[in-house]
Short mmCIF file of C-alpha atoms in Angstrom, two decimals:
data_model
loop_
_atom_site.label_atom_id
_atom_site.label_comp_id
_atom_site.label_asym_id
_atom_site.label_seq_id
_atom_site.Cartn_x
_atom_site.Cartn_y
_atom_site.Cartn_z
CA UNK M 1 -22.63 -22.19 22.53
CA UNK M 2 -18.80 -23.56 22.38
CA UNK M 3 -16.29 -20.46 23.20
CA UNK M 4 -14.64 -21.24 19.51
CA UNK M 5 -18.49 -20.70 18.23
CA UNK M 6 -18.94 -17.41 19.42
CA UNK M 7 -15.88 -16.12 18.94
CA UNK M 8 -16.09 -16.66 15.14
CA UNK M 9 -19.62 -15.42 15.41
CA UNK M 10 -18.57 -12.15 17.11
CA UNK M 11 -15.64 -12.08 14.53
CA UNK M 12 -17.97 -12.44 11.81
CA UNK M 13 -20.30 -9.89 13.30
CA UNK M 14 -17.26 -7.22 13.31
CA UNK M 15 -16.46 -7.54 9.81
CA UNK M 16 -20.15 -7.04 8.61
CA UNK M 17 -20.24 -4.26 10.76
CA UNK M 18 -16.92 -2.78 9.56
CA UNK M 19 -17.80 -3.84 5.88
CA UNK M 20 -21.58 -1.41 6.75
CA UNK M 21 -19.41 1.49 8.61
CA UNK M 22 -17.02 1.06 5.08
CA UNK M 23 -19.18 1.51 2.39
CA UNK M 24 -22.47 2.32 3.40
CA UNK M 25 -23.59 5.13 0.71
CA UNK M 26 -19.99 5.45 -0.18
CA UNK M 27 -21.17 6.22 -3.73
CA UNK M 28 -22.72 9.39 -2.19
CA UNK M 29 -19.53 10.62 -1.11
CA UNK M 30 -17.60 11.08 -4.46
CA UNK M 31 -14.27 12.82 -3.83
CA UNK M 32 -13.81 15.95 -1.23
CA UNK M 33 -9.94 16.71 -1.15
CA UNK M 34 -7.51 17.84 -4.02
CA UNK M 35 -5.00 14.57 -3.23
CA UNK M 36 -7.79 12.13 -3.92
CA UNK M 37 -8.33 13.31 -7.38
CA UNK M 38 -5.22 13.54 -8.13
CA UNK M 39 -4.25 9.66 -7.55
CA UNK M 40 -7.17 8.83 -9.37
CA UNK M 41 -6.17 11.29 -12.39
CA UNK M 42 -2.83 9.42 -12.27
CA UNK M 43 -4.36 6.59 -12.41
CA UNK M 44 -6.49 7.28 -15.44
CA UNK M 45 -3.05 8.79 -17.23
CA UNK M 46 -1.88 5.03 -16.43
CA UNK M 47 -4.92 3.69 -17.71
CA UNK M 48 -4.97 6.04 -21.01
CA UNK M 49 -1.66 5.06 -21.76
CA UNK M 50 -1.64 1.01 -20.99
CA UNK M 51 -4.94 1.17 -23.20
CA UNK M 52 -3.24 2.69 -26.06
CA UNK M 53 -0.67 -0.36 -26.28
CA UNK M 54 -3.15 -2.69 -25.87
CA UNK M 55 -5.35 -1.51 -28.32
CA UNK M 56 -2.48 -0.77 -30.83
CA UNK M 57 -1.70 -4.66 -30.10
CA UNK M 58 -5.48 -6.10 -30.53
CA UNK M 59 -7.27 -3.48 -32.13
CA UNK M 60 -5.23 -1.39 -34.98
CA UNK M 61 -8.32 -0.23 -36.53
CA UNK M 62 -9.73 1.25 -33.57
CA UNK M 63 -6.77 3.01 -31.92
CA UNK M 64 -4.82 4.10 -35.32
CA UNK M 65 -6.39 7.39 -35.93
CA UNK M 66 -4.46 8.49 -32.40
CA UNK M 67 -1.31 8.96 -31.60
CA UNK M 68 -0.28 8.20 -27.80
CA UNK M 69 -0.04 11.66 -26.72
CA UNK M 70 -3.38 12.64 -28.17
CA UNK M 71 -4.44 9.60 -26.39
CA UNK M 72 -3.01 10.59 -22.87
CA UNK M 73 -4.07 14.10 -22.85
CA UNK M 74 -7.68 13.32 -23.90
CA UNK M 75 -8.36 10.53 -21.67
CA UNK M 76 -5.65 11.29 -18.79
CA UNK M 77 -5.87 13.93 -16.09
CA UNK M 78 -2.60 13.98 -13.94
CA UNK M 79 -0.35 16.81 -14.65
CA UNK M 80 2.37 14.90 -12.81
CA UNK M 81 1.93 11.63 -13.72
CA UNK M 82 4.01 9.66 -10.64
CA UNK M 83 2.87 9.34 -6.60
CA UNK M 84 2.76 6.91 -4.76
CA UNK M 85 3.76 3.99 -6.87
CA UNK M 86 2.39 1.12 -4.92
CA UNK M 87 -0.86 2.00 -3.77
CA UNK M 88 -1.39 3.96 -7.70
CA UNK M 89 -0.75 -0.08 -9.05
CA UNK M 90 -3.55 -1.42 -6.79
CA UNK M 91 -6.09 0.95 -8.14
CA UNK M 92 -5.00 0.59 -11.55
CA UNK M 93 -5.79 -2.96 -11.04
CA UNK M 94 -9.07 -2.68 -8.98
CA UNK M 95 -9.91 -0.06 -12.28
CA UNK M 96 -11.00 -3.30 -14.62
CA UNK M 97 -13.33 -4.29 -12.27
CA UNK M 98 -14.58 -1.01 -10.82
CA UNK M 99 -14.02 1.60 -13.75
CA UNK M 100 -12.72 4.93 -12.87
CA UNK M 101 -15.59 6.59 -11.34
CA UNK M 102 -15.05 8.42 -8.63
CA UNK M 103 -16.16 6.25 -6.49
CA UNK M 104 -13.63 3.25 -7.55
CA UNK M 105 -10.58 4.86 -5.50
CA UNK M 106 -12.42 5.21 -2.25
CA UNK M 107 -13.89 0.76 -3.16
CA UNK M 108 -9.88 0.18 -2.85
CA UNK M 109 -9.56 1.95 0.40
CA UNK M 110 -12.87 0.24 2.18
CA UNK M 111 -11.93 -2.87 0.93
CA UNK M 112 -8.38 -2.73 2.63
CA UNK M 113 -9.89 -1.19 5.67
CA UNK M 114 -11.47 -3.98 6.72
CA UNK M 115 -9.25 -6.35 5.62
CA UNK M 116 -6.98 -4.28 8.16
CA UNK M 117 -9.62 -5.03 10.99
CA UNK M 118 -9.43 -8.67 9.91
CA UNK M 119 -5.27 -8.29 9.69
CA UNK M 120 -5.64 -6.72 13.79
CA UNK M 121 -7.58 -9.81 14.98
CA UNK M 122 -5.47 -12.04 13.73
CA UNK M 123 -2.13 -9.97 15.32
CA UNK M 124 -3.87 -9.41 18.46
CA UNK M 125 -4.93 -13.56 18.35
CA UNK M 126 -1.60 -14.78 17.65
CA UNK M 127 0.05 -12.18 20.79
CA UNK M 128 -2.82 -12.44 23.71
CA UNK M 129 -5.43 -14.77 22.32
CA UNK M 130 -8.63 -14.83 20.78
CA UNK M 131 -10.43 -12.36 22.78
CA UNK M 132 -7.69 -10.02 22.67
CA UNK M 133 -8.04 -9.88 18.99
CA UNK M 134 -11.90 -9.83 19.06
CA UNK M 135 -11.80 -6.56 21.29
CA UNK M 136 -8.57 -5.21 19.04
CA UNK M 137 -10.63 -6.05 15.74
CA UNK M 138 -14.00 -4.39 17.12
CA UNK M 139 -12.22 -0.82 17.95
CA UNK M 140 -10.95 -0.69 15.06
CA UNK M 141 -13.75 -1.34 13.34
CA UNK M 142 -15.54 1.88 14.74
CA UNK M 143 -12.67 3.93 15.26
CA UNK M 144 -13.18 7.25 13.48
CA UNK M 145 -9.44 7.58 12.08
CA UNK M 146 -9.96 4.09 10.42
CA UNK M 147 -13.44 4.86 9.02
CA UNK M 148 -12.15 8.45 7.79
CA UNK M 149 -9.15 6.63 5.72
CA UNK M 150 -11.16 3.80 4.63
CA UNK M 151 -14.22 6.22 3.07
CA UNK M 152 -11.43 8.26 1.27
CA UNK M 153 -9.15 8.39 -1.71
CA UNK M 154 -5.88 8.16 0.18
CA UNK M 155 -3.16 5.78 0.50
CA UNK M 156 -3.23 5.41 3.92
CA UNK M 157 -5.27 2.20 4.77
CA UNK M 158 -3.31 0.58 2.03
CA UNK M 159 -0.02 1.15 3.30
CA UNK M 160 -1.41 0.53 6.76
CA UNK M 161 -2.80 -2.96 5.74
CA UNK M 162 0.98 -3.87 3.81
CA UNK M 163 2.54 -2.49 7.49
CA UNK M 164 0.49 -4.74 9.98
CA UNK M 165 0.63 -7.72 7.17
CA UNK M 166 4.58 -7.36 7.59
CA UNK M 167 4.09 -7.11 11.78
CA UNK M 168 2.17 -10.49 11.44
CA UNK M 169 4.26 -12.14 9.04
CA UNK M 170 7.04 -10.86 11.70
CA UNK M 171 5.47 -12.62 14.54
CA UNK M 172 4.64 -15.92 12.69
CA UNK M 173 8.23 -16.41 11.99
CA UNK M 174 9.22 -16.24 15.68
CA UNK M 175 6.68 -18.61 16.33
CA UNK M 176 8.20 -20.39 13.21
CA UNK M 177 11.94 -20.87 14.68
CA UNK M 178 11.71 -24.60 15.43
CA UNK M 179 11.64 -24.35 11.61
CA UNK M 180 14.38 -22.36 10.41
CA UNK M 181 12.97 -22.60 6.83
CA UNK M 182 9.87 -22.06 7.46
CA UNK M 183 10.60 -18.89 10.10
CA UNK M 184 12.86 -17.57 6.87
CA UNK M 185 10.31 -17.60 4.17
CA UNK M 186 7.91 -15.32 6.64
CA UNK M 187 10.65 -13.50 7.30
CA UNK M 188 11.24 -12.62 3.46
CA UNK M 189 7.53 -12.18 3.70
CA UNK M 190 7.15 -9.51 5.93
CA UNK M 191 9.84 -7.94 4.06
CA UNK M 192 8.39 -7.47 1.05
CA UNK M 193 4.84 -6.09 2.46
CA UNK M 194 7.28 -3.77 4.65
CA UNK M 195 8.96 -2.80 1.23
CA UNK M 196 5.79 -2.37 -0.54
CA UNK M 197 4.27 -0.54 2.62
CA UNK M 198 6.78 1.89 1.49
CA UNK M 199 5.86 2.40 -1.57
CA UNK M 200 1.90 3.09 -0.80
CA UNK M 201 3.40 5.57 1.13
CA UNK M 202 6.90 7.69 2.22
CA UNK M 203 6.11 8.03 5.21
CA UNK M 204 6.29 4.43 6.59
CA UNK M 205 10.10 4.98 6.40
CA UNK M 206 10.16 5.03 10.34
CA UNK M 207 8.82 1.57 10.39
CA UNK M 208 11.85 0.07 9.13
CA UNK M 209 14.40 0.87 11.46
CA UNK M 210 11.69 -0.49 14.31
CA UNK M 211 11.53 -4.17 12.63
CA UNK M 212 15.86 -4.05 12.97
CA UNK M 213 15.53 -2.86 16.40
CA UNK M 214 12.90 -5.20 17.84
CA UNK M 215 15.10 -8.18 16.35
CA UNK M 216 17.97 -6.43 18.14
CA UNK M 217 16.82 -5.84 21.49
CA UNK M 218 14.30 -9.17 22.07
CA UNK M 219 17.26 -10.99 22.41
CA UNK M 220 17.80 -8.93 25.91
CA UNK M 221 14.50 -8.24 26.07
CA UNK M 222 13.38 -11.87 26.30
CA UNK M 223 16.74 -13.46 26.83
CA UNK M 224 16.90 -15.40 23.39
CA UNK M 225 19.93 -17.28 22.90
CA UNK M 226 21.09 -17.20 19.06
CA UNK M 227 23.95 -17.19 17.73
CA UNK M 228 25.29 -13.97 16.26
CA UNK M 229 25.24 -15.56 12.74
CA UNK M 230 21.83 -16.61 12.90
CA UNK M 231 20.93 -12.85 14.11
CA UNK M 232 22.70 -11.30 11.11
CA UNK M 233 20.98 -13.47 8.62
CA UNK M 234 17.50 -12.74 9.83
CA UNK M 235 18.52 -9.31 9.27
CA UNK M 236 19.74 -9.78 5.85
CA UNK M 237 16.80 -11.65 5.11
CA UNK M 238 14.58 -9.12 6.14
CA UNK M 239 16.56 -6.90 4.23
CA UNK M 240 16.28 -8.20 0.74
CA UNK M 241 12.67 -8.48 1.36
CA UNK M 242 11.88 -5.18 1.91
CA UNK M 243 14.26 -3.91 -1.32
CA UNK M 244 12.23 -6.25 -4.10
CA UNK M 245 9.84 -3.86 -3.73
CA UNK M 246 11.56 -0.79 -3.69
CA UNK M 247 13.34 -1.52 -7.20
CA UNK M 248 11.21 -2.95 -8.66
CA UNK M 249 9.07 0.41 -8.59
CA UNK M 250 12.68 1.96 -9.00
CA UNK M 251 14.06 -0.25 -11.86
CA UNK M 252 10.37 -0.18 -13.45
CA UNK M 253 10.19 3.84 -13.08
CA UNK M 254 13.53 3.80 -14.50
CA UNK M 255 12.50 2.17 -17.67
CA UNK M 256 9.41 4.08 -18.10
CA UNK M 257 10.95 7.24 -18.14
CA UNK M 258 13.96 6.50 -20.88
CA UNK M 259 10.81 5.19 -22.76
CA UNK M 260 8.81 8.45 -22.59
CA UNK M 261 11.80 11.38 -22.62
CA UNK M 262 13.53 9.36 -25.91
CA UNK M 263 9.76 9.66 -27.41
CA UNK M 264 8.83 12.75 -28.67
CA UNK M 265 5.55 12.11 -28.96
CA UNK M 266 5.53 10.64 -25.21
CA UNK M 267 7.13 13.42 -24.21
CA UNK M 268 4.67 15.62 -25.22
CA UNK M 269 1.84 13.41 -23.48
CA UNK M 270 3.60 13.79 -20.47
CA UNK M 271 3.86 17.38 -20.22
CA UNK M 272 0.36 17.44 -20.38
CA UNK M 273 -2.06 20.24 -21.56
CA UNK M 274 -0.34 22.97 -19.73
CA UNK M 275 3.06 22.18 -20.55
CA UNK M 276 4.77 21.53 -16.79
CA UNK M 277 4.05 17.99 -16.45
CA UNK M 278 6.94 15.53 -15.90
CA UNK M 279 7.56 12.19 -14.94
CA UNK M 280 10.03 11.23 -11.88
CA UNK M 281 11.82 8.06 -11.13
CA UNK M 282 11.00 6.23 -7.35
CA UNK M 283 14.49 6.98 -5.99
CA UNK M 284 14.26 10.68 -7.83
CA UNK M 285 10.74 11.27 -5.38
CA UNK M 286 12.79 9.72 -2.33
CA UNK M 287 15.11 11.79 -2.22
CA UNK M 288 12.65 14.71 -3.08
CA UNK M 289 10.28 14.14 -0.17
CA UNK M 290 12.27 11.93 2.85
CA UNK M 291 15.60 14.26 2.09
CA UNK M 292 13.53 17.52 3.98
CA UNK M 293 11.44 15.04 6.05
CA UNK M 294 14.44 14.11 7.50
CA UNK M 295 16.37 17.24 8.16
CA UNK M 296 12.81 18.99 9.60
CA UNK M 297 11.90 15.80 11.64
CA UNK M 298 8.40 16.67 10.84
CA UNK M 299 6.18 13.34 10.28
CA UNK M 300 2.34 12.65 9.16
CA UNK M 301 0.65 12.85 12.01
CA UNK M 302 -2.21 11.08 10.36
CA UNK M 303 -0.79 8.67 9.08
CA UNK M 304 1.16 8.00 12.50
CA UNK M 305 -2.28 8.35 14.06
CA UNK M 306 -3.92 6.18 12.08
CA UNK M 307 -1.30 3.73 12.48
CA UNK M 308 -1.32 4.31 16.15
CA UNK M 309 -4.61 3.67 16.88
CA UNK M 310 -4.53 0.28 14.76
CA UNK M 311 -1.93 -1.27 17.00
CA UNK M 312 -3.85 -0.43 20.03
#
């Protein structure tokens, strides 16, 4: 058997066995901790409420005997109906094809996870070769902090996928430089899954200080001879990449909120049941959780951990 044989047979063999490890009886499982209902009662308030609209739209008859607040509060569950904006879209979408079951939130996370142990062969490929990324991709697949996150309702292996999506795209534009177009566009790339990255989760703040650094020091590192220009534009590039994401979940939450506080009706949905929900723009929640993050210096050790053990 040819080397390239086997080492797509082996590769193949990894992902069946992470896809098994991933959702084997996950339907059994339903949902254990207080955070993973709540995303998926946020994302049913999402749900309740995009419904409404498009019902109103298509299906008058059906949808006029409620108003959108009786709507929300019947078929929504979140009392505060914002989190973590990026990885809350993804199971919104995944919710048309999976309904929201219990089960549908923890589909989104197994499906990620092992398109993370795919994402770790390919980084480990393109940096030591094709056996380094077969033995990268195979811990992984078994490794208990991945399986954990990727049987579970939390944002984690999405924002860990969008992180090592950004580290390749990183790498494949330094292989791109012969081509500065080319090494640009996977720059802006890696950008934007660093920027939404951030936006499955807060935490991966500390990530984007390490992208500026490593283009930074390589050039001592590995004596790279660019011109200062050329340096500064990478790092503007890089730049705008990561902020599409971060407002357009900023302008969008924006929006959404003058829509529902100048609605009484709205309003009154969002409040919810017991009267103390409320609805909070992106930069609003940044400043909320990364302000004391930052002062304490205390991080997520699981989600550090998780991340950890990924890159190793």
């Amino acid at each position: 058997m040819k080397t390239h044989t086997l080492y797509t047979f082996i590769l193949v063999a990894v992902l069946i066995t992470s896809s098994f490890l991933g959702f084997y009886r996950l339907q059994k499982r339903s949902l254990f901790d207080w955070d993973e209902a709540y995303y998926l009662n946020v994302v049913k308030t999402w749900r309740a409420g995009a419904d409404w609209f498009v019902g109103k739209i298509f299906m008058p008859a059906g949808i006029s005997r409620q108003s959108f607040s009786e709507y929300v509060l019947e078929r929504g569950g979140a009392i505060n109906t914002f989190s973590k904006d990026g990885f809350l879209a993804i199971v919104f979408l995944f919710s048309y094809i999976f309904g929201l079951r219990d089960v549908s939130i923890l589909w989104v996370s197994g499906i990620f996870g092992v398109f993370t142990v795919w994402l770790i062969y390919l980084i480990g490929k393109e940096v030591y070769g094709r056996a380094a990324g077969i033995i990268s991709c195979a811990v992984l697949a078994v490794s208990v902090y991945h399986l954990h996150y990727s049987r579970s309702g939390f944002p984690q292996t999405t924002a860990v996928f969008f992180l090592y999506l950004a580290v390749l795209m990183y790498l494949l534009s330094w292989r791109g430089k012969t081509n500065n177009k080319i090494s640009a566009r996977l720059l802006f790339l890696c950008g934007i899954s660093l920027g939404y990255a951030l936006s499955c989760h807060y935490i991966l703040i500390w990530a984007l200080p390490i992208f500026f650094f490593w283009e930074i020091t390589s050039k001592v590192l590995f004596s790279i001879k660019t011109p200062f220009k050329d340096g500064c534009k990478r790092g503007l590039i890089l730049f705008a990449g990561i902020s599409i994401p971060i407002l357009f979940w900023g302008v969008t939450s924006e929006l959404i909120r003058y829509f529902l506080y100048h609605n009484p009706a709205s309003r009154e949905a969002i409040r919810g049941s017991l009267g103390v929900g409320e609805f909070a723009p992106l930069f609003a929640r940044f400043s909320e959780v990364l302000n004391p993050l930052l002062l304490r210096g205390a991080p997520n050790t699981d989600l550090v951990a998780d991340a950890a053990i990924k890159l190793v």
